[in-house]
mmCIF file of C-alpha atoms in Angstrom:
data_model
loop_
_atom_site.group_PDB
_atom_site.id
_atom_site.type_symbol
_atom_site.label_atom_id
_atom_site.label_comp_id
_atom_site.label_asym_id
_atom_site.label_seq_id
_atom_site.Cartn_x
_atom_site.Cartn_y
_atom_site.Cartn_z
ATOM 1 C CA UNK A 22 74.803 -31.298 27.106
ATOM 2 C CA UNK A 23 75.335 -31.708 30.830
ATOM 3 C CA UNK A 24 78.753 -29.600 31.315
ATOM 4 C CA UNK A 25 78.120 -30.277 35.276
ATOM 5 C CA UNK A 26 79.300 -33.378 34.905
ATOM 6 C CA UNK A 27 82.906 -32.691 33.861
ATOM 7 C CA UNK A 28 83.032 -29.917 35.999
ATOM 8 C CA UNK A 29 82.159 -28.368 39.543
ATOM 9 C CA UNK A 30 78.918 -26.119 39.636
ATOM 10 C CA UNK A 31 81.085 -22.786 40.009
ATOM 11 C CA UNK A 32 82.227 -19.801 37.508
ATOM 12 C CA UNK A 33 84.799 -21.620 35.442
ATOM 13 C CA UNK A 34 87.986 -19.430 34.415
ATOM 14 C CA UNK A 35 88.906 -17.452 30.889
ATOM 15 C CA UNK A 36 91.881 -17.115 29.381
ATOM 16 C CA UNK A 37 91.655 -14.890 26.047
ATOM 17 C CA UNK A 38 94.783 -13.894 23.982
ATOM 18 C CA UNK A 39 95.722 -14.374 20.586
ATOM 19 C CA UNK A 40 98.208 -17.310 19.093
ATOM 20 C CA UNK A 41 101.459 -15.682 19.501
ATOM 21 C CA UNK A 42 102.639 -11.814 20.608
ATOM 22 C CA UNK A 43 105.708 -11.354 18.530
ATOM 23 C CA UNK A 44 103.826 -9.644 15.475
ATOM 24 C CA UNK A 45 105.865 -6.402 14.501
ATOM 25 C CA UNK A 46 103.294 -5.099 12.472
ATOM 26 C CA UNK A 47 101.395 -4.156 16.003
ATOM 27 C CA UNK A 48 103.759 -1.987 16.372
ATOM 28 C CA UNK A 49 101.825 1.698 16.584
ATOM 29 C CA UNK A 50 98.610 -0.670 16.763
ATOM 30 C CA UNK A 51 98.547 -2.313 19.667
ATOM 31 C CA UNK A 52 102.298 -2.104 20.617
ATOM 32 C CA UNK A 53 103.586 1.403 21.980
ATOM 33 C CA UNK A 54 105.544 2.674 18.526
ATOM 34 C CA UNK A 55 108.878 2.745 20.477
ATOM 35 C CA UNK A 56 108.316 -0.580 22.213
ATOM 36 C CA UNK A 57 111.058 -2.839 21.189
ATOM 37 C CA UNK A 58 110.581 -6.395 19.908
ATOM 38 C CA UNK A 59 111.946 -7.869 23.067
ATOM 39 C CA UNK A 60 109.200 -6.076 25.164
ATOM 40 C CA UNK A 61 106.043 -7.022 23.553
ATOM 41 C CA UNK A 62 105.440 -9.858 26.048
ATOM 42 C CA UNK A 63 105.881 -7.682 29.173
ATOM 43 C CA UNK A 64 103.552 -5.478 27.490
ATOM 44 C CA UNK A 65 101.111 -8.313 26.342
ATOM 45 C CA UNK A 66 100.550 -9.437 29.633
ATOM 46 C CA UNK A 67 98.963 -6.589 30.575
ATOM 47 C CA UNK A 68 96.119 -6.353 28.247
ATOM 48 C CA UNK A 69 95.528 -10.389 27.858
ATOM 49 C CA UNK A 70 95.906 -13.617 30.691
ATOM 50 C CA UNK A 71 97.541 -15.809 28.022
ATOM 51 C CA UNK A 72 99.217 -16.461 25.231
ATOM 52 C CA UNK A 73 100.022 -19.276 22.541
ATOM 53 C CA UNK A 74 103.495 -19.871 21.629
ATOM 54 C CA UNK A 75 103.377 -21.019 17.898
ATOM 55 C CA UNK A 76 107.218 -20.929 17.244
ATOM 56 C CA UNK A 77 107.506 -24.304 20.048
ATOM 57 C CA UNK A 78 106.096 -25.783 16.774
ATOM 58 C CA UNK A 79 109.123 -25.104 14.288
ATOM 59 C CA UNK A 80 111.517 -24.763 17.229
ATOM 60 C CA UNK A 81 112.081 -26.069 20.880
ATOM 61 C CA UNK A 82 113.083 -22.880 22.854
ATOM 62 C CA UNK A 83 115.962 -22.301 24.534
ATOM 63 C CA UNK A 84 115.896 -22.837 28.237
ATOM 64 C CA UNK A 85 116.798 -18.969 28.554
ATOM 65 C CA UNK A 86 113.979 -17.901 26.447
ATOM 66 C CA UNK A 87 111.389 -20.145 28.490
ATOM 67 C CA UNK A 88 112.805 -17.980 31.425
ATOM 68 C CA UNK A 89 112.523 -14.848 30.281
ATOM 69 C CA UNK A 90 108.918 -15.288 29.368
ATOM 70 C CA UNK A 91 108.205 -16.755 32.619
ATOM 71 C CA UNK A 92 109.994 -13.876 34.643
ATOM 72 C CA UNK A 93 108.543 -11.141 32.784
ATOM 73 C CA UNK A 94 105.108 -12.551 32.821
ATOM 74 C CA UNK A 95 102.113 -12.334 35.625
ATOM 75 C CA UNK A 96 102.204 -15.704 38.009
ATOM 76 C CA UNK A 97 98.855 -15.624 36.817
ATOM 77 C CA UNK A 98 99.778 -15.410 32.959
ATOM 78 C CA UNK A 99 98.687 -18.627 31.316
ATOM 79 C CA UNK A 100 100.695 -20.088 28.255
ATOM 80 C CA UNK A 101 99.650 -22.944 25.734
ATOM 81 C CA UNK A 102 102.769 -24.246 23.924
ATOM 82 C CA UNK A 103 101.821 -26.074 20.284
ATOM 83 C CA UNK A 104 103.902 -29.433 20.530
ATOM 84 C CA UNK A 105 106.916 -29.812 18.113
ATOM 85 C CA UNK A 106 106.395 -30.852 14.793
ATOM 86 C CA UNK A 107 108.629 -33.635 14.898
ATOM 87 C CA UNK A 108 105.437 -35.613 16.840
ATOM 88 C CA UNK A 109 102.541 -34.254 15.063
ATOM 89 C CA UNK A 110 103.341 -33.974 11.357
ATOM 90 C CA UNK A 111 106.569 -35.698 10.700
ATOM 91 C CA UNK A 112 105.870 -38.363 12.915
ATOM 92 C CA UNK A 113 101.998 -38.291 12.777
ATOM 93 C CA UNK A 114 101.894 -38.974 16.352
ATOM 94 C CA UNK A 115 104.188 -42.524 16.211
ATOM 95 C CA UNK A 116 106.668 -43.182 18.828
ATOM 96 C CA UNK A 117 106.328 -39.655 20.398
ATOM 97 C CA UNK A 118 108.569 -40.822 24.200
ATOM 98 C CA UNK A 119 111.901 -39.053 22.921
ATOM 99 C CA UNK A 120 110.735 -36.144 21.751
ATOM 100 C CA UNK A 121 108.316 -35.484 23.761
ATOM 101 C CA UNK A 122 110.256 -35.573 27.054
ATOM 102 C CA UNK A 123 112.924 -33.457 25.400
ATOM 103 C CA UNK A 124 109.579 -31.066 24.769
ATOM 104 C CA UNK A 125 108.475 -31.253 27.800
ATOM 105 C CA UNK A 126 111.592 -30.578 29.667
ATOM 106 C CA UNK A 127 112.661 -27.519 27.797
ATOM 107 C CA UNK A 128 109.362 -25.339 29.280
ATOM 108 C CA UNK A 129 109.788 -26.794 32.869
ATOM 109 C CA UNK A 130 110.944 -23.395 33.957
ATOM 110 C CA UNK A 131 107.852 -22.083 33.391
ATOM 111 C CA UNK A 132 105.776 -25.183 34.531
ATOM 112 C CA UNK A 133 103.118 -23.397 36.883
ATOM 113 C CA UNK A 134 102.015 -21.321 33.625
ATOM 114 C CA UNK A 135 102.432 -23.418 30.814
ATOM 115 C CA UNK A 136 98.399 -24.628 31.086
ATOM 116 C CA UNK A 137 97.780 -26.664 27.807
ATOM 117 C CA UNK A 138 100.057 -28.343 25.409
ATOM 118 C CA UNK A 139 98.482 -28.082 21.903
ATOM 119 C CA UNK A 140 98.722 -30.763 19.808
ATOM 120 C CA UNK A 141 97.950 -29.457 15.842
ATOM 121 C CA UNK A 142 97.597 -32.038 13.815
ATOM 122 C CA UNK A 143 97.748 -32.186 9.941
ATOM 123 C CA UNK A 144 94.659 -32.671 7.543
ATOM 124 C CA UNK A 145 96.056 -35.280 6.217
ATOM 125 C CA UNK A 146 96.405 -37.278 9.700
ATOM 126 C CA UNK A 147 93.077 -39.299 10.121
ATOM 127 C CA UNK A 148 91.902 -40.711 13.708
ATOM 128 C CA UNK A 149 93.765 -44.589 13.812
ATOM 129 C CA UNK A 150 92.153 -45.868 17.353
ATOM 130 C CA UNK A 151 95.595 -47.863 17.941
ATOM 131 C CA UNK A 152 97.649 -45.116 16.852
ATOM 132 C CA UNK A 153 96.159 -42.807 19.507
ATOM 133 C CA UNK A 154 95.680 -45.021 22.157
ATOM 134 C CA UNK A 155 99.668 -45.623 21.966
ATOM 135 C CA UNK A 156 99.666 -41.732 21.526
ATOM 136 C CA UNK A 157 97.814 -40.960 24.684
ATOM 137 C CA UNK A 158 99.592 -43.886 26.860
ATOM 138 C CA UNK A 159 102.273 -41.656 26.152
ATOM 139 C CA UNK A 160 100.951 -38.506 27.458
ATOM 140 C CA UNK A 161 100.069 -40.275 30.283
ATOM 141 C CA UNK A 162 103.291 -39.501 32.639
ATOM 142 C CA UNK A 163 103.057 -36.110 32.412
ATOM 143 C CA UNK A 164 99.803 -35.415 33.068
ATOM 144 C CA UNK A 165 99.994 -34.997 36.319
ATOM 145 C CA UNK A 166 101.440 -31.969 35.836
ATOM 146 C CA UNK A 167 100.675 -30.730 32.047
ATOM 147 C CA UNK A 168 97.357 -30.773 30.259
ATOM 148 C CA UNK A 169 96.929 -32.129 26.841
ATOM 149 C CA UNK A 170 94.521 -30.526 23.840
ATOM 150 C CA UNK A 171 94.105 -32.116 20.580
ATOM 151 C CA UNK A 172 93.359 -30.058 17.387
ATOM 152 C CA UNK A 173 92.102 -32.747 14.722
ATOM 153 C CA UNK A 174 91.462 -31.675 11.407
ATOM 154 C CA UNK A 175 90.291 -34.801 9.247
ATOM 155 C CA UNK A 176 86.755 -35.773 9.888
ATOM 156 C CA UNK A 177 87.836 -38.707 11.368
ATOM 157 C CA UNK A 178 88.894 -36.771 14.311
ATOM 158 C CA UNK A 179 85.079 -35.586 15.017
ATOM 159 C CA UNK A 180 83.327 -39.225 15.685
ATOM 160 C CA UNK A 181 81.999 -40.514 18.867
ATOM 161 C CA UNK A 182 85.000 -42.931 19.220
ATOM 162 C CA UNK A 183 87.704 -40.301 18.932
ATOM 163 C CA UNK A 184 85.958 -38.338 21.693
ATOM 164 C CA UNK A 185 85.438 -41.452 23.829
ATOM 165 C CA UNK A 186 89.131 -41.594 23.901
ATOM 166 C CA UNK A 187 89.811 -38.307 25.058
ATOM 167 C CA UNK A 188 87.347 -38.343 27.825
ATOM 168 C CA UNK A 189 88.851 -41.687 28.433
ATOM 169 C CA UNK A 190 92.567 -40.058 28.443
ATOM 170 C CA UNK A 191 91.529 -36.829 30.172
ATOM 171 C CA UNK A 192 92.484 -34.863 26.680
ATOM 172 C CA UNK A 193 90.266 -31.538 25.730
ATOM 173 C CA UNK A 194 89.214 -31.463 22.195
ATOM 174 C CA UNK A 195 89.843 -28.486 20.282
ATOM 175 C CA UNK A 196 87.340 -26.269 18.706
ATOM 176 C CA UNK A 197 88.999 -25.161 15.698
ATOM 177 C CA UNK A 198 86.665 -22.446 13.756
ATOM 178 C CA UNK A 199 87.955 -21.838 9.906
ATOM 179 C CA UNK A 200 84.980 -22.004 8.039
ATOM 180 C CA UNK A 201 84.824 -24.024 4.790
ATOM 181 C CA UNK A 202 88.858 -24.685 5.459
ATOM 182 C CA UNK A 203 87.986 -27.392 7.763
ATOM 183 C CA UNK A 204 85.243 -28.318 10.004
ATOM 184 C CA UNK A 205 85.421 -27.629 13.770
ATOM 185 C CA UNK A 206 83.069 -29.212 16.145
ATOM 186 C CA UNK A 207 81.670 -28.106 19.690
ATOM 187 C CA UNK A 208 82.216 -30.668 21.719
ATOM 188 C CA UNK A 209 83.841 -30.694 25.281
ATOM 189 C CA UNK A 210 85.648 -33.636 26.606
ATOM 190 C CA UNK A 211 87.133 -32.617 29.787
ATOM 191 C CA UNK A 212 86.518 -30.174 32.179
ATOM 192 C CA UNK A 213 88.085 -27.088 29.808
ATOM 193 C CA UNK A 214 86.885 -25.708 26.390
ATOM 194 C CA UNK A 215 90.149 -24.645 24.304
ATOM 195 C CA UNK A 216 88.912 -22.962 21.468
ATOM 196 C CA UNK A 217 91.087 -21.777 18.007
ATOM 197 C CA UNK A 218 89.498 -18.750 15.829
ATOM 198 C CA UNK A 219 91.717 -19.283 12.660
ATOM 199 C CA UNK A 220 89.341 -16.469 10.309
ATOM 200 C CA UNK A 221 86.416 -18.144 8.241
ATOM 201 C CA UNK A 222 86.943 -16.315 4.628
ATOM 202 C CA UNK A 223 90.906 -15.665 4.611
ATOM 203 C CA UNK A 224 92.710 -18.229 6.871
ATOM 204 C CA UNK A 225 94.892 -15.997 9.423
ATOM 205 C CA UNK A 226 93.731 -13.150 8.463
ATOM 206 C CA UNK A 227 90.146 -12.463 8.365
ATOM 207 C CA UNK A 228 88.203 -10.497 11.001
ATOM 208 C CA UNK A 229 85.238 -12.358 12.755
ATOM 209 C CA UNK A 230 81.465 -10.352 12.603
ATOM 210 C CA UNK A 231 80.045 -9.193 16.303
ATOM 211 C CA UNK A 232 77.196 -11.350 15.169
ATOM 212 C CA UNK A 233 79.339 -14.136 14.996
ATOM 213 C CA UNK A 234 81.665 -13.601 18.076
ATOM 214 C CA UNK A 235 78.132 -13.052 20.124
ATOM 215 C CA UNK A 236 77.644 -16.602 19.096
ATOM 216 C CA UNK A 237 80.854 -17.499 20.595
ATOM 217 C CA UNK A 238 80.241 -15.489 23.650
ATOM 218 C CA UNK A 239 76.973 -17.218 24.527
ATOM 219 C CA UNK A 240 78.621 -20.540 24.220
ATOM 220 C CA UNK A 241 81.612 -19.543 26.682
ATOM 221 C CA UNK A 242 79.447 -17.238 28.711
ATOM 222 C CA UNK A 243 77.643 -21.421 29.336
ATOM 223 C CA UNK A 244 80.449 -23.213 29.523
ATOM 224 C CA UNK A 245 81.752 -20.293 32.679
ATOM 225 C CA UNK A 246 78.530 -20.874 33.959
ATOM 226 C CA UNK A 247 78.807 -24.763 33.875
ATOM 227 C CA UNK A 248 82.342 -24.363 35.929
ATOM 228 C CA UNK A 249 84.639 -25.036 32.589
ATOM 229 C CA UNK A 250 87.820 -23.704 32.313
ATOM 230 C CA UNK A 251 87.926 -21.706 28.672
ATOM 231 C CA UNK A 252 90.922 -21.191 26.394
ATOM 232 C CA UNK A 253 90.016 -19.034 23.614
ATOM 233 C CA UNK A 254 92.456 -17.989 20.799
ATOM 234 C CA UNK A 255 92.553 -15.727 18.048
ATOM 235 C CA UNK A 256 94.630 -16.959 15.434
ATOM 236 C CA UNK A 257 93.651 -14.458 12.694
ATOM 237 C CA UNK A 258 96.965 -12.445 13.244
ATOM 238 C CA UNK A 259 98.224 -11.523 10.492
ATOM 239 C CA UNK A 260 96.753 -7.698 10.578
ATOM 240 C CA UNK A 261 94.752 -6.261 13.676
ATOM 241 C CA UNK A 262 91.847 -8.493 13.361
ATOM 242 C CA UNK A 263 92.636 -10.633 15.875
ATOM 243 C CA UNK A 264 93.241 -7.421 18.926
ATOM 244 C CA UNK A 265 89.629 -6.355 17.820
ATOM 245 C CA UNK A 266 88.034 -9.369 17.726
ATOM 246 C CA UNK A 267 89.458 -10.369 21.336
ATOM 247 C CA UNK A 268 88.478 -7.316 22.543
ATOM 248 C CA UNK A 269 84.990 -7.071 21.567
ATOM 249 C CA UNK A 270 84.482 -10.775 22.427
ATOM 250 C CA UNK A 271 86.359 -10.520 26.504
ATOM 251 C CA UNK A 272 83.621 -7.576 26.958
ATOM 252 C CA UNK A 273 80.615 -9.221 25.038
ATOM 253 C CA UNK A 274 81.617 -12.249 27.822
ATOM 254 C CA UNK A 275 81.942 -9.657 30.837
ATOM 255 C CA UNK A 276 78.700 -8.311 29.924
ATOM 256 C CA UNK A 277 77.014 -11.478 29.612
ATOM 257 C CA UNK A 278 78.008 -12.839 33.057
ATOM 258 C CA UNK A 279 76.530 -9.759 35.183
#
């Protein structure tokens, strides 16, 4: 594939965190022991560039809480908020104006940093052309300002006509990797790579091989080449899997782009 095409013929920029930094079990891991719970992003932002916010999912934040992560962050900090539920699974992506302004609105203290809006979607929720054409008209007057990544995870999703429509709509594709859970597929459809590591045996939880984070590293190391903007996640939280894994993978990266 000819990544020059999407995007200009200098080193793209990485982003590597994990999905979320609220994990109290980190605590004595990766967290200072006497850190408290209302510290660990000031403390997160200085060993990764970004984060996801997973709770924008359940919850929209408070307007004071979008603050504070904005003041006590880096101006270079990068966030990716997952999009309420309300749009994705309980209203599989129908009618999403209301609710997505109100969305929308609530991080526009932190607008600079808030770099992708992640849009999860359910198994369950197959690719309907008309569906997501109304779907991305809707996107459309914000993204100006916001970036849009979709996260399909019925087959559907991964067809030449569903990626046609995001290059169409200027929407990145997500490559989700969860082994036999659900299929993820390496394709780029904009000029940024957003990239979900969800554990392949254990969903959330299992740790990632070096030979299979090299393979990962190659492809970024590329798509940096190439000029692409990369967002990878680790979403294998629920121990320490996901610290090591980022770890490993940021210097496999470094080491490949000497």
């Amino acid at each position: 594939m000819n990544l020059s095409k999407m995007a200009e013929n200098k080193p793209g920029k990485l982003y590597i965190g994990t999905s979320g930094f609220s994990n109290s079990s980190w605590k004595g891991i990766f967290y200072p022991e006497k850190t408290k719970s209302a510290d660990f992003l000031a403390y997160y932002a200085t060993q990764f560039n970004c984060s996801e916010i997973n709770s924008s999912f359940y919850n929209f934040p408070l307007a004071k809480t979008v603050e504070k992560w904005n003041d006590v962050t880096p101006d270079d900090f990068a966030f990716c908020a997952k999009l309420h539920r309300s749009i994705t699974h309980f209203g599989r992506l129908k009618t999403p104006e209301p609710k997505l302004e109100e969305f929308i609105n609530r991080f526009a203290p932190m607008q600079k940093k808030l770099k992708q809006i992640l849009v999860q979607l359910p198994p369950s929720l197959k690719f309907e052309p008309e569906i997501v054409e109304a779907f991305y008209d809707a996107l459309k007057p914000y993204q100006s300002e916001y970036n849009f990544a979709v996260e399909g995870r019925h087959l559907s999703w991964f067809t030449d006509e569903s990626f046609y429509l995001m290059r169409e709509n200027n929407v990145t594709h997500v490559i989700g990797d969860a082994g036999k859970f659900y299929v993820g597929y390496q394709e780029v459809t904009t000029n940024t790579s957003y990239i979900r590591m969800h554990g392949r045996i254990k969903l959330f939880a299992s740790s990632y091989t070096h030979e299979e984070l090299d393979e990962y590293a190659h492809l970024i190391a590329e798509y940096l080449r190439e000029g692409l903007e990369v967002f990878l996640f680790f979403n294998n939280t629920m121990y320490e899997a996901a610290l090591e894994n980022a770890f490993y993978i940021r210097e496999k990266i470094k080491g490949l782009l000497k």
